[in-house]
GROMACS .gro file of C-alpha atoms in nm:
model
  495
    1MET     CA    1   7.475  11.133   9.174
    2GLY     CA    2   7.122  10.996   9.109
    3LEU     CA    3   6.986  10.746   8.860
    4SER     CA    4   6.916  10.847   8.499
    5PRO     CA    5   6.637  10.638   8.342
    6PRO     CA    6   6.583  10.812   8.004
    7LEU     CA    7   6.313  10.563   7.899
    8ILE     CA    8   6.064  10.756   8.115
    9SER     CA    9   6.112  11.053   7.886
   10LEU     CA   10   6.048  10.841   7.577
   11ALA     CA   11   5.713  10.742   7.724
   12LEU     CA   12   5.635  11.108   7.784
   13ARG     CA   13   5.745  11.185   7.429
   14GLY     CA   14   5.507  10.928   7.287
   15LEU     CA   15   5.220  11.041   7.507
   16LEU     CA   16   5.235  11.404   7.402
   17ASP     CA   17   5.343  11.331   7.045
   18ILE     CA   18   5.591  11.619   7.056
   19GLY     CA   19   5.712  11.533   6.709
   20ASP     CA   20   5.379  11.658   6.561
   21PRO     CA   21   5.353  12.031   6.646
   22ALA     CA   22   4.989  12.058   6.533
   23ALA     CA   23   4.880  11.771   6.755
   24PHE     CA   24   5.082  11.906   7.046
   25SER     CA   25   4.926  12.252   7.007
   26ALA     CA   26   4.579  12.102   6.992
   27VAL     CA   27   4.638  11.911   7.316
   28ALA     CA   28   4.776  12.225   7.483
   29GLU     CA   29   4.480  12.437   7.364
   30ARG     CA   30   4.227  12.185   7.499
   31SER     CA   31   4.410  12.184   7.835
   32LEU     CA   32   4.407  12.565   7.857
   33ARG     CA   33   4.036  12.586   7.765
   34ARG     CA   34   3.955  12.327   8.033
   35VAL     CA   35   4.148  12.525   8.298
   36PHE     CA   36   3.976  12.853   8.213
   37ALA     CA   37   3.637  12.683   8.191
   38ASP     CA   38   3.677  12.534   8.539
   39SER     CA   39   3.756  12.879   8.676
   40GLY     CA   40   3.452  13.034   8.503
   41THR     CA   41   3.670  13.272   8.301
   42PRO     CA   42   3.656  13.284   7.919
   43LEU     CA   43   3.981  13.199   7.744
   44PRO     CA   44   4.136  13.513   7.591
   45SER     CA   45   4.213  13.472   7.224
   46THR     CA   46   4.559  13.620   7.273
   47VAL     CA   47   4.675  13.355   7.518
   48LEU     CA   48   4.748  13.092   7.259
   49GLN     CA   49   4.906  13.348   7.031
   50MET     CA   50   5.154  13.485   7.288
   51VAL     CA   51   5.385  13.182   7.296
   52PRO     CA   52   5.360  12.946   7.004
   53ILE     CA   53   5.394  12.587   7.121
   54ASN     CA   54   5.638  12.420   6.883
   55ASP     CA   55   5.968  12.229   6.892
   56THR     CA   56   6.170  12.543   6.959
   57THR     CA   57   5.948  12.647   7.250
   58VAL     CA   58   5.966  12.299   7.404
   59THR     CA   59   6.344  12.293   7.361
   60ILE     CA   60   6.393  12.632   7.527
   61ALA     CA   61   6.159  12.543   7.814
   62GLY     CA   62   6.334  12.210   7.861
   63ALA     CA   63   6.680  12.372   7.857
   64ILE     CA   64   6.570  12.621   8.123
   65ALA     CA   65   6.431  12.337   8.332
   66VAL     CA   66   6.760  12.144   8.299
   67LEU     CA   67   6.959  12.447   8.411
   68LEU     CA   68   6.734  12.489   8.715
   69LEU     CA   69   6.764  12.122   8.799
   70ILE     CA   70   7.145  12.139   8.772
   71GLY     CA   71   7.130  12.417   9.030
   72PHE     CA   72   6.922  12.197   9.260
   73SER     CA   73   7.166  11.909   9.206
   74ALA     CA   74   7.456  12.134   9.301
   75PHE     CA   75   7.262  12.246   9.609
   76PHE     CA   76   7.202  11.893   9.737
   77SER     CA   77   7.554  11.770   9.654
   78SER     CA   78   7.726  12.060   9.828
   79SER     CA   79   7.487  12.029  10.123
   80GLU     CA   80   7.599  11.672  10.185
   81ILE     CA   81   7.967  11.769  10.199
   82ALA     CA   82   7.914  12.084  10.406
   83MET     CA   83   7.686  11.926  10.664
   84PHE     CA   84   7.885  11.609  10.723
   85SER     CA   85   8.224  11.782  10.715
   86LEU     CA   86   8.129  12.030  10.986
   87ALA     CA   87   8.241  11.890  11.323
   88LYS     CA   88   7.986  11.871  11.601
   89HIS     CA   89   8.203  12.062  11.845
   90ARG     CA   90   8.224  12.347  11.594
   91VAL     CA   91   7.844  12.348  11.555
   92ASP     CA   92   7.808  12.365  11.933
   93SER     CA   93   8.047  12.660  11.941
   94LEU     CA   94   7.849  12.842  11.669
   95VAL     CA   95   7.527  12.789  11.862
   96GLU     CA   96   7.684  12.923  12.182
   97ASP     CA   97   7.809  13.230  11.994
   98GLY     CA   98   7.459  13.297  11.856
   99VAL     CA   99   7.563  13.278  11.490
  100PRO     CA  100   7.260  13.309  11.255
  101ASN     CA  101   7.129  12.972  11.126
  102ALA     CA  102   7.354  12.781  11.368
  103GLU     CA  103   7.048  12.644  11.549
  104THR     CA  104   6.911  12.515  11.217
  105VAL     CA  105   7.241  12.343  11.138
  106SER     CA  106   7.243  12.184  11.483
  107ASP     CA  107   6.884  12.066  11.438
  108LEU     CA  108   6.964  11.908  11.102
  109LYS     CA  109   7.275  11.733  11.235
  110SER     CA  110   7.090  11.606  11.541
  111ASN     CA  111   6.941  11.337  11.316
  112PRO     CA  112   7.218  11.266  11.063
  113HIS     CA  113   7.045  10.960  10.921
  114ARG     CA  114   6.733  11.155  10.823
  115LEU     CA  115   6.950  11.439  10.692
  116LEU     CA  116   7.137  11.202  10.463
  117VAL     CA  117   6.814  11.044  10.337
  118THR     CA  118   6.671  11.391  10.265
  119ILE     CA  119   6.976  11.490  10.061
  120LEU     CA  120   6.985  11.161   9.869
  121VAL     CA  121   6.612  11.165   9.790
  122GLY     CA  122   6.625  11.524   9.670
  123ASN     CA  123   6.937  11.468   9.465
  124ASN     CA  124   6.802  11.156   9.295
  125ILE     CA  125   6.466  11.318   9.211
  126VAL     CA  126   6.645  11.615   9.058
  127ASN     CA  127   6.888  11.405   8.855
  128ILE     CA  128   6.619  11.167   8.729
  129ALA     CA  129   6.395  11.457   8.625
  130MET     CA  130   6.691  11.623   8.452
  131SER     CA  131   6.773  11.309   8.256
  132SER     CA  132   6.408  11.258   8.158
  133ILE     CA  133   6.364  11.614   8.030
  134ALA     CA  134   6.693  11.603   7.842
  135THR     CA  135   6.599  11.278   7.671
  136ALA     CA  136   6.259  11.420   7.572
  137ILE     CA  137   6.422  11.727   7.417
  138VAL     CA  138   6.689  11.536   7.229
  139SER     CA  139   6.433  11.288   7.097
  140ILE     CA  140   6.269  11.574   6.903
  141TYR     CA  141   6.571  11.589   6.675
  142PHE     CA  142   6.708  11.231   6.686
  143ASP     CA  143   6.576  10.879   6.686
  144PRO     CA  144   6.512  10.717   7.028
  145GLY     CA  145   6.839  10.519   7.042
  146ALA     CA  146   7.058  10.817   6.961
  147ALA     CA  147   6.852  11.037   7.195
  148VAL     CA  148   6.914  10.800   7.487
  149LEU     CA  149   7.291  10.794   7.423
  150ALA     CA  150   7.322  11.168   7.369
  151SER     CA  151   7.117  11.265   7.674
  152THR     CA  152   7.291  11.009   7.894
  153PHE     CA  153   7.644  11.127   7.816
  154GLY     CA  154   7.543  11.492   7.804
  155ILE     CA  155   7.360  11.495   8.137
  156THR     CA  156   7.630  11.282   8.299
  157THR     CA  157   7.892  11.537   8.195
  158LEU     CA  158   7.686  11.831   8.317
  159VAL     CA  159   7.600  11.666   8.648
  160LEU     CA  160   7.958  11.554   8.717
  161LEU     CA  161   8.099  11.899   8.645
  162PHE     CA  162   7.833  12.142   8.765
  163GLY     CA  163   7.625  11.922   8.995
  164GLU     CA  164   7.894  11.724   9.176
  165SER     CA  165   8.261  11.819   9.131
  166ALA     CA  166   8.247  12.200   9.139
  167PRO     CA  167   7.988  12.243   9.419
  168LYS     CA  168   8.149  11.977   9.638
  169SER     CA  169   8.490  12.137   9.594
  170TYR     CA  170   8.342  12.470   9.695
  171ALA     CA  171   8.173  12.313   9.998
  172VAL     CA  172   8.498  12.154  10.112
  173GLU     CA  173   8.678  12.491  10.102
  174ASN     CA  174   8.389  12.682  10.263
  175THR     CA  175   8.236  12.421  10.489
  176GLU     CA  176   8.123  12.640  10.774
  177SER     CA  177   7.989  12.939  10.582
  178TRP     CA  178   7.813  12.722  10.322
  179ALA     CA  179   7.652  12.499  10.586
  180LEU     CA  180   7.508  12.806  10.756
  181ARG     CA  181   7.388  12.949  10.425
  182ILE     CA  182   7.206  12.640  10.298
  183SER     CA  183   7.068  12.518  10.631
  184ARG     CA  184   6.727  12.686  10.597
  185PRO     CA  185   6.665  12.580  10.233
  186LEU     CA  186   6.770  12.229  10.329
  187LYS     CA  187   6.527  12.233  10.622
  188TYR     CA  188   6.246  12.342  10.385
  189SER     CA  189   6.344  12.059  10.149
  190GLU     CA  190   6.307  11.816  10.436
  191TYR     CA  191   5.952  11.939  10.494
  192VAL     CA  192   5.862  11.917  10.123
  193LEU     CA  193   6.010  11.568  10.084
  194LEU     CA  194   5.891  11.448  10.424
  195PRO     CA  195   5.669  11.160  10.299
  196LEU     CA  196   5.945  11.016  10.084
  197VAL     CA  197   6.206  11.080  10.353
  198VAL     CA  198   6.005  10.896  10.617
  199VAL     CA  199   5.950  10.596  10.387
  200PHE     CA  200   6.312  10.563  10.276
  201ASP     CA  201   6.439  10.631  10.626
  202TYR     CA  202   6.231  10.343  10.758
  203LEU     CA  203   6.329  10.111  10.473
  204THR     CA  204   6.697  10.190  10.520
  205ARG     CA  205   6.681  10.111  10.890
  206VAL     CA  206   6.503   9.783  10.817
  207ILE     CA  207   6.768   9.683  10.563
  208ASN     CA  208   7.047   9.777  10.804
  209LYS     CA  209   6.884   9.569  11.075
  210VAL     CA  210   6.847   9.268  10.847
  211THR     CA  211   7.203   9.290  10.715
  212GLY     CA  212   7.353   9.361  11.056
  213GLY     CA  213   7.463   9.713  10.963
  214ARG     CA  214   7.445  10.020  11.181
  215SER     CA  215   7.193  10.295  11.129
  216ALA     CA  216   7.415  10.560  11.282
  217ILE     CA  217   7.581  10.788  11.030
  218GLU     CA  218   7.802  10.979  11.272
  219THR     CA  219   7.977  10.857  11.585
  220SER     CA  220   8.204  11.057  11.814
  221TYR     CA  221   8.315  11.362  11.619
  222ILE     CA  222   8.677  11.315  11.728
  223THR     CA  223   8.882  11.033  11.877
  224ARG     CA  224   9.197  11.009  12.084
  225ASP     CA  225   9.393  10.886  11.783
  226GLU     CA  226   9.277  11.183  11.576
  227ILE     CA  227   9.382  11.426  11.849
  228GLN     CA  228   9.725  11.263  11.870
  229ASP     CA  229   9.757  11.280  11.491
  230LEU     CA  230   9.670  11.651  11.509
  231ILE     CA  231   9.940  11.700  11.769
  232GLN     CA  232  10.198  11.532  11.546
  233THR     CA  233  10.084  11.740  11.249
  234GLY     CA  234  10.098  12.057  11.459
  235GLU     CA  235  10.461  11.988  11.547
  236ARG     CA  236  10.554  11.921  11.183
  237GLU     CA  237  10.383  12.243  11.074
  238GLY     CA  238  10.552  12.444  11.347
  239VAL     CA  239  10.228  12.527  11.530
  240ILE     CA  240  10.348  12.367  11.855
  241GLU     CA  241  10.699  12.315  11.988
  242GLU     CA  242  10.861  11.978  12.047
  243GLU     CA  243  10.842  12.023  12.427
  244GLU     CA  244  10.471  12.098  12.403
  245ARG     CA  245  10.413  11.790  12.188
  246GLU     CA  246  10.602  11.573  12.438
  247MET     CA  247  10.393  11.707  12.725
  248LEU     CA  248  10.068  11.643  12.536
  249ASP     CA  249  10.183  11.290  12.453
  250ARG     CA  250  10.256  11.226  12.821
  251ILE     CA  251   9.908  11.348  12.912
  252PHE     CA  252   9.755  11.091  12.676
  253ARG     CA  253   9.973  10.818  12.826
  254PHE     CA  254   9.891  10.921  13.182
  255ASN     CA  255   9.573  10.713  13.219
  256GLN     CA  256   9.757  10.409  13.080
  257THR     CA  257  10.038  10.432  13.336
  258ILE     CA  258  10.039  10.222  13.652
  259VAL     CA  259  10.186  10.312  13.990
  260LYS     CA  260  10.473  10.066  13.955
  261GLU     CA  261  10.609  10.265  13.660
  262VAL     CA  262  10.636  10.595  13.850
  263MET     CA  263  10.711  10.487  14.207
  264THR     CA  264  11.038  10.533  14.392
  265PRO     CA  265  11.155  10.173  14.452
  266ARG     CA  266  11.208  10.033  14.799
  267LEU     CA  267  11.586  10.045  14.766
  268ASP     CA  268  11.572  10.424  14.724
  269MET     CA  269  11.329  10.485  15.008
  270THR     CA  270  11.435  10.682  15.313
  271ALA     CA  271  11.233  10.608  15.627
  272VAL     CA  272  11.255  10.640  16.005
  273ALA     CA  273  11.158  10.399  16.277
  274LYS     CA  274  10.862  10.468  16.502
  275ASP     CA  275  11.081  10.474  16.813
  276ALA     CA  276  11.329  10.727  16.667
  277THR     CA  277  11.365  11.061  16.838
  278ILE     CA  278  11.256  11.394  16.691
  279ASP     CA  279  11.618  11.495  16.641
  280GLU     CA  280  11.697  11.168  16.461
  281ALA     CA  281  11.398  11.214  16.231
  282ILE     CA  282  11.502  11.574  16.151
  283GLU     CA  283  11.857  11.460  16.077
  284THR     CA  284  11.724  11.188  15.844
  285CYS     CA  285  11.515  11.439  15.649
  286VAL     CA  286  11.804  11.686  15.621
  287GLN     CA  287  12.058  11.425  15.510
  288SER     CA  288  11.823  11.273  15.253
  289ASP     CA  289  11.702  11.618  15.141
  290HIS     CA  290  11.338  11.508  15.178
  291GLU     CA  291  11.051  11.717  15.312
  292ARG     CA  292  10.861  11.410  15.433
  293VAL     CA  293  10.955  11.049  15.508
  294PRO     CA  294  10.761  10.729  15.594
  295VAL     CA  295  10.755  10.601  15.949
  296TYR     CA  296  10.770  10.224  16.001
  297GLU     CA  297  10.725   9.987  16.292
  298GLY     CA  298  10.965   9.695  16.290
  299ASN     CA  299  11.052   9.703  15.918
  300LEU     CA  300  10.955   9.872  15.592
  301ASP     CA  301  10.675   9.624  15.534
  302ASN     CA  302  10.485   9.781  15.822
  303ILE     CA  303  10.469  10.153  15.744
  304ILE     CA  304  10.229  10.332  15.978
  305GLY     CA  305  10.231  10.681  15.827
  306ILE     CA  306  10.422  10.985  15.711
  307VAL     CA  307  10.602  11.259  15.900
  308THR     CA  308  10.702  11.601  15.761
  309ILE     CA  309  11.003  11.809  15.858
  310ARG     CA  310  10.773  12.103  15.925
  311ASP     CA  311  10.586  11.909  16.195
  312LEU     CA  312  10.914  11.777  16.334
  313VAL     CA  313  11.063  12.124  16.376
  314ARG     CA  314  10.741  12.264  16.523
  315GLU     CA  315  10.717  11.976  16.769
  316LYS     CA  316  11.082  12.018  16.873
  317HIS     CA  317  11.069  12.391  16.935
  318TYR     CA  318  10.709  12.456  17.028
  319GLY     CA  319  10.581  12.123  17.156
  320GLU     CA  320  10.464  12.087  17.510
  321GLY     CA  321  10.617  11.821  17.727
  322THR     CA  322  10.830  11.535  17.594
  323ALA     CA  323  10.827  11.529  17.214
  324SER     CA  324  10.730  11.194  17.060
  325LEU     CA  325  10.748  11.097  16.693
  326ILE     CA  326  10.434  10.885  16.706
  327ASP     CA  327  10.226  11.187  16.806
  328ILE     CA  328  10.289  11.371  16.478
  329VAL     CA  329  10.270  11.081  16.233
  330GLN     CA  330  10.008  11.142  15.966
  331PRO     CA  331   9.818  10.848  15.814
  332THR     CA  332   9.864  10.766  15.446
  333LEU     CA  333   9.730  10.533  15.179
  334HIS     CA  334   9.862  10.191  15.081
  335VAL     CA  335   9.791  10.123  14.714
  336PRO     CA  336   9.866   9.825  14.487
  337GLU     CA  337  10.143   9.860  14.232
  338SER     CA  338   9.897   9.785  13.951
  339LYS     CA  339   9.674  10.085  14.024
  340ASN     CA  340   9.630  10.343  13.748
  341VAL     CA  341   9.809  10.671  13.813
  342ASP     CA  342   9.512  10.887  13.714
  343GLU     CA  343   9.291  10.711  13.970
  344LEU     CA  344   9.559  10.750  14.237
  345LEU     CA  345   9.593  11.121  14.157
  346THR     CA  346   9.220  11.165  14.221
  347GLU     CA  347   9.248  10.985  14.556
  348ILE     CA  348   9.547  11.196  14.658
  349GLN     CA  349   9.358  11.514  14.575
  350ASP     CA  350   9.048  11.398  14.762
  351ASN     CA  351   9.249  11.298  15.072
  352ARG     CA  352   9.494  11.591  15.048
  353LEU     CA  353   9.800  11.368  15.059
  354ARG     CA  354  10.149  11.416  14.920
  355MET     CA  355  10.289  11.065  14.960
  356VAL     CA  356  10.142  10.712  14.943
  357ILE     CA  357  10.296  10.369  14.997
  358VAL     CA  358  10.300  10.109  14.719
  359ILE     CA  359  10.255   9.741  14.806
  360ASP     CA  360  10.254   9.421  14.602
  361GLU     CA  361   9.995   9.144  14.601
  362PHE     CA  362  10.143   8.996  14.920
  363GLY     CA  363  10.128   9.325  15.111
  364THR     CA  364  10.502   9.381  15.095
  365THR     CA  365  10.620   9.738  15.054
  366GLU     CA  366  10.746   9.792  14.701
  367GLY     CA  367  10.811  10.166  14.712
  368LEU     CA  368  10.639  10.500  14.746
  369VAL     CA  369  10.478  10.756  14.518
  370THR     CA  370  10.470  11.130  14.574
  371LEU     CA  371  10.261  11.398  14.410
  372GLU     CA  372  10.579  11.520  14.241
  373ASP     CA  373  10.629  11.178  14.080
  374MET     CA  374  10.290  11.202  13.912
  375VAL     CA  375  10.339  11.562  13.805
  376GLU     CA  376  10.669  11.459  13.644
  377GLU     CA  377  10.477  11.208  13.432
  378ILE     CA  378  10.318  11.508  13.259
  379VAL     CA  379  10.576  11.788  13.267
  380GLY     CA  380  10.891  11.574  13.265
  381ASP     CA  381  11.162  11.530  13.525
  382ILE     CA  382  11.190  11.799  13.793
  383LEU     CA  383  11.556  11.768  13.890
  384GLU     CA  384  11.711  11.871  14.218
  385ASP     CA  385  12.049  12.047  14.236
  386ASP     CA  386  12.257  11.729  14.259
  387GLU     CA  387  12.026  11.502  14.059
  388GLU     CA  388  12.156  11.365  13.728
  389GLU     CA  389  11.979  11.385  13.396
  390ALA     CA  390  11.805  11.070  13.282
  391PHE     CA  391  11.980  11.092  12.943
  392GLU     CA  392  12.332  11.216  12.876
  393TYR     CA  393  12.395  11.237  12.504
  394VAL     CA  394  12.758  11.159  12.419
  395ASP     CA  395  12.718  11.190  12.041
  396ASP     CA  396  12.467  11.101  11.771
  397ARG     CA  397  12.510  10.729  11.835
  398GLU     CA  398  12.594  10.696  12.206
  399THR     CA  399  12.382  10.791  12.506
  400LEU     CA  400  12.432  10.732  12.879
  401VAL     CA  401  12.101  10.634  13.042
  402ARG     CA  402  12.014  10.581  13.407
  403GLY     CA  403  11.912  10.226  13.485
  404GLU     CA  404  11.579  10.320  13.645
  405VAL     CA  405  11.449  10.499  13.336
  406ASN     CA  406  11.138  10.335  13.191
  407ILE     CA  407  11.169  10.148  12.863
  408ASP     CA  408  10.900  10.356  12.693
  409GLU     CA  409  11.094  10.674  12.777
  410VAL     CA  410  11.411  10.522  12.630
  411ASN     CA  411  11.226  10.426  12.313
  412GLU     CA  412  11.073  10.772  12.276
  413ALA     CA  413  11.394  10.965  12.350
  414LEU     CA  414  11.624  10.755  12.129
  415GLY     CA  415  11.379  10.640  11.863
  416LEU     CA  416  11.425  10.273  11.953
  417ASP     CA  417  11.187   9.979  11.972
  418LEU     CA  418  11.300   9.790  12.280
  419PRO     CA  419  11.034   9.546  12.403
  420GLU     CA  420  10.832   9.617  12.715
  421GLY     CA  421  10.758   9.304  12.916
  422GLU     CA  422  10.536   9.227  13.212
  423GLU     CA  423  10.842   9.134  13.421
  424PHE     CA  424  11.017   9.470  13.385
  425GLU     CA  425  10.952   9.838  13.312
  426THR     CA  426  11.301   9.988  13.328
  427LEU     CA  427  11.621   9.970  13.127
  428ALA     CA  428  11.789   9.781  13.413
  429GLY     CA  429  11.504   9.531  13.412
  430PHE     CA  430  11.545   9.482  13.038
  431VAL     CA  431  11.919   9.412  13.081
  432PHE     CA  432  11.857   9.158  13.360
  433ASN     CA  433  11.584   8.993  13.152
  434ARG     CA  434  11.813   8.958  12.850
  435ALA     CA  435  12.117   8.845  13.053
  436GLY     CA  436  11.925   8.609  13.280
  437ARG     CA  437  12.165   8.684  13.567
  438LEU     CA  438  12.337   8.966  13.755
  439VAL     CA  439  12.570   9.175  13.542
  440GLU     CA  440  12.891   9.359  13.616
  441GLU     CA  441  13.047   9.680  13.494
  442GLY     CA  442  13.189   9.656  13.143
  443GLU     CA  443  12.955   9.379  13.026
  444GLU     CA  444  12.762   9.428  12.701
  445ILE     CA  445  12.442   9.288  12.562
  446SER     CA  446  12.304   9.330  12.211
  447TYR     CA  447  11.952   9.353  12.080
  448ASP     CA  448  11.853   9.414  11.718
  449GLY     CA  449  12.188   9.577  11.640
  450ILE     CA  450  12.177   9.796  11.955
  451THR     CA  451  12.461   9.757  12.206
  452ILE     CA  452  12.403   9.821  12.578
  453ARG     CA  453  12.719   9.848  12.787
  454ILE     CA  454  12.695   9.849  13.167
  455GLU     CA  455  12.882  10.157  13.289
  456GLN     CA  456  12.801  10.170  13.662
  457VAL     CA  457  12.678   9.908  13.909
  458ASP     CA  458  12.600   9.959  14.278
  459ASN     CA  459  12.612   9.616  14.445
  460THR     CA  460  12.361   9.429  14.228
  461ARG     CA  461  12.186   9.736  14.092
  462ILE     CA  462  12.251   9.882  13.746
  463MET     CA  463  12.294  10.256  13.789
  464LYS     CA  464  12.395  10.362  13.437
  465ALA     CA  465  12.430  10.205  13.093
  466ARG     CA  466  12.567  10.323  12.760
  467ILE     CA  467  12.339  10.264  12.460
  468THR     CA  468  12.507  10.259  12.120
  469ILE     CA  469  12.292  10.274  11.808
  470PRO     CA  470  12.437  10.114  11.493
  471GLU     CA  471  12.544  10.336  11.208
  472GLU     CA  472  12.315  10.356  10.910
  473PRO     CA  473  12.452  10.168  10.607
  474VAL     CA  474  12.640  10.392  10.369
  475ILE     CA  475  12.508  10.392  10.015
  476GLU     CA  476  12.804  10.339   9.782
  477GLU     CA  477  12.622  10.398   9.456
  478GLU     CA  478  12.711  10.768   9.459
  479ASP     CA  479  13.082  10.684   9.506
  480ASP     CA  480  13.063  10.445   9.213
  481ASP     CA  481  12.904  10.718   9.004
  482VAL     CA  482  13.177  10.963   9.105
  483GLU     CA  483  13.449  10.712   9.017
  484SER     CA  484  13.290  10.646   8.678
  485ILE     CA  485  13.270  11.021   8.611
  486GLU     CA  486  13.636  11.065   8.706
  487ALA     CA  487  13.733  10.773   8.486
  488ASP     CA  488  13.545  10.929   8.193
  489SER     CA  489  13.718  11.261   8.247
  490GLU     CA  490  14.063  11.096   8.242
  491SER     CA  491  13.997  10.900   7.922
  492PRO     CA  492  14.155  11.051   7.606
  493PRO     CA  493  13.921  11.235   7.372
  494LEU     CA  494  13.807  11.064   7.057
  495GLU     CA  495  13.973  11.176   6.734
   0.00000   0.00000   0.00000
């Protein structure tokens, strides 16, 4: 809402001497005669008799002017809300659909700083003029001090109700339709107020530069955090299912995931030696239930490529001459364990690979990553027939969890807040970090009231653990209230 300097109106009141109708009429008559004389047309005698210029006439004209100015105030106030509440992506969609006035809205929002200055300049001019006229009218009937107070409170009430609150509320509820409707009048206002807009736009930018502020009014129309908040809200409102929300959350985490978190560790790798026969390689693939396996020379730290069971079978049955494993080995990539998964997925797609080898900073093989591993990061685990679930819920408090499950998955699935360190990513790593040694079956560790019991160990490797969440404290106030009620009911009635 703009400024309201009523003293300007008092100066106008003194200049025209509105309190003296005869003097005011004389001034008006001289002005009319001068206008007609300049145009070379005689002043008709009926002109001054049509509308008598007196206090009542001035009051009615002023009231009409105030009503018009309130309308302009409502226009500028609602324009600000409608224009800056309409998201840029929605404006782009309206333009693509060819909606009338969408191009004008897009043009206005292309320079949000100038748009804001236009609205503020127009709104302040309207509100100041309204206050000045109101003060001039009221001063006809009251002394200057009372006129200032009455016009100030009166105009403030009118502007707040009809020039700010009501139009802005309407604009919030009808953002898109109202923005399209007022875009052309607002564009015309920008042309009319262009000199003032240019001056104040420049001054505002200078002040922002001096104070270290930013001139930009709008930044990116939506952020990652806002999208994630919308996803959470959508689940609460029933718009999306829990499984859909989980998948969308995994998509947002995908570019923050490194290869080490999704790889199959070295201990679980199945590989064949370079000098193995075709039959031995086929047997290895069948026994491990893998479609492709790495081929190494000497040891796993020297993997030379990948071989698929399809190539092995074709070479065995349709190969010419003596079949050799080295002839069908396909090259693969060796990537560091710290590489982002989204970058690796792009490389796999570009090179048309299905499996890559993961190495550490010393070049030692740490594990392997398949295309399926990365897909599972988005859609969840894709289990084979004999593969166990990552989580086996015993009851509301107890859950059996595989040791290789990542800590962030445990936290999300069970609603916990276990720490994630640089030394470990899995539940087994967390247990070893807390214990500081190898653990055996039956051992328990505690963290923040949570108990983790080791259920299954294979040599030194934790295969499965039982997580027990503490019970929530029972509030006994209700029991006390019940006991007091029962005690009152057993007490003898008063005579």
